[in-house]
Phi, psi and omega in degrees: 000132177300149179263136177274140175236129182115217183252172186284123181289338182288346174257020176083011180258153185280152174235138173253129178262122175266114190270326186188133177213033180244148175073224183262019183214134176227137184220134176225157171237135183237143176290153182282082182218147183307330177293343180305325185291313180296320183289327185285320175302311183295318178296317179296311179302317182296317179295313180295324175297320177296329178276354180077027182250047178304328181292343177260357181306310186295311186289324181288321176295324174298307180297320175298321178298319181295314184282330170295320179293326175294314177304318179294328179293323187250336183250154182244007180251191184294154182243123175262140177232130181230138171242127179226126179259096187298134179286333185298295185272329179068011184249347187223148172259122179259132184232133183233134178238121187245145170212170183282352180281125183282345184288127174294151175294150176242122177291143177223160177266117181277137172291157182305329180262005174288138178283344184222186176095006181250356187300310181291325172305311179303307183302312183295324183282334185261320186288149172301310177211160171205166182182188175229156175213153180281163174088055183285250183283137172056041179055029173224177175076210185211164174233131170257127184234162173207151175247144174237139181284131180291145176291150179089000000 
């Protein structure tokens, strides 16, 4: 059973569900609330520090912020965040952001004065690879994923 971190949701306060944080995998679920971006950044930074991957904290937190913000903008259900350090190749960190909306994100070209529209361009420019797959939360929705090369 997942452990709750935070305050009681029955009283209108947000709860973060820690689904797994042992070994080479860490998973969280966040409510579709603006505070999810800050909470996801904190969880990612903390886990990467625990894994000794401090060099990836800033870039990973930035890309997670962009994708969680996209999920908040378009989806209304819980947002899942996963970090996976593949044991096989040891060269990449896999990051997944899931939400219940089945529509894949679409990259667009933002005008110079647009306040948004650059998140996927940022992910594509920084990540080793990225993409989407169906089946985010509760076997519905989608997952947007990206890989970052591990230092060393």
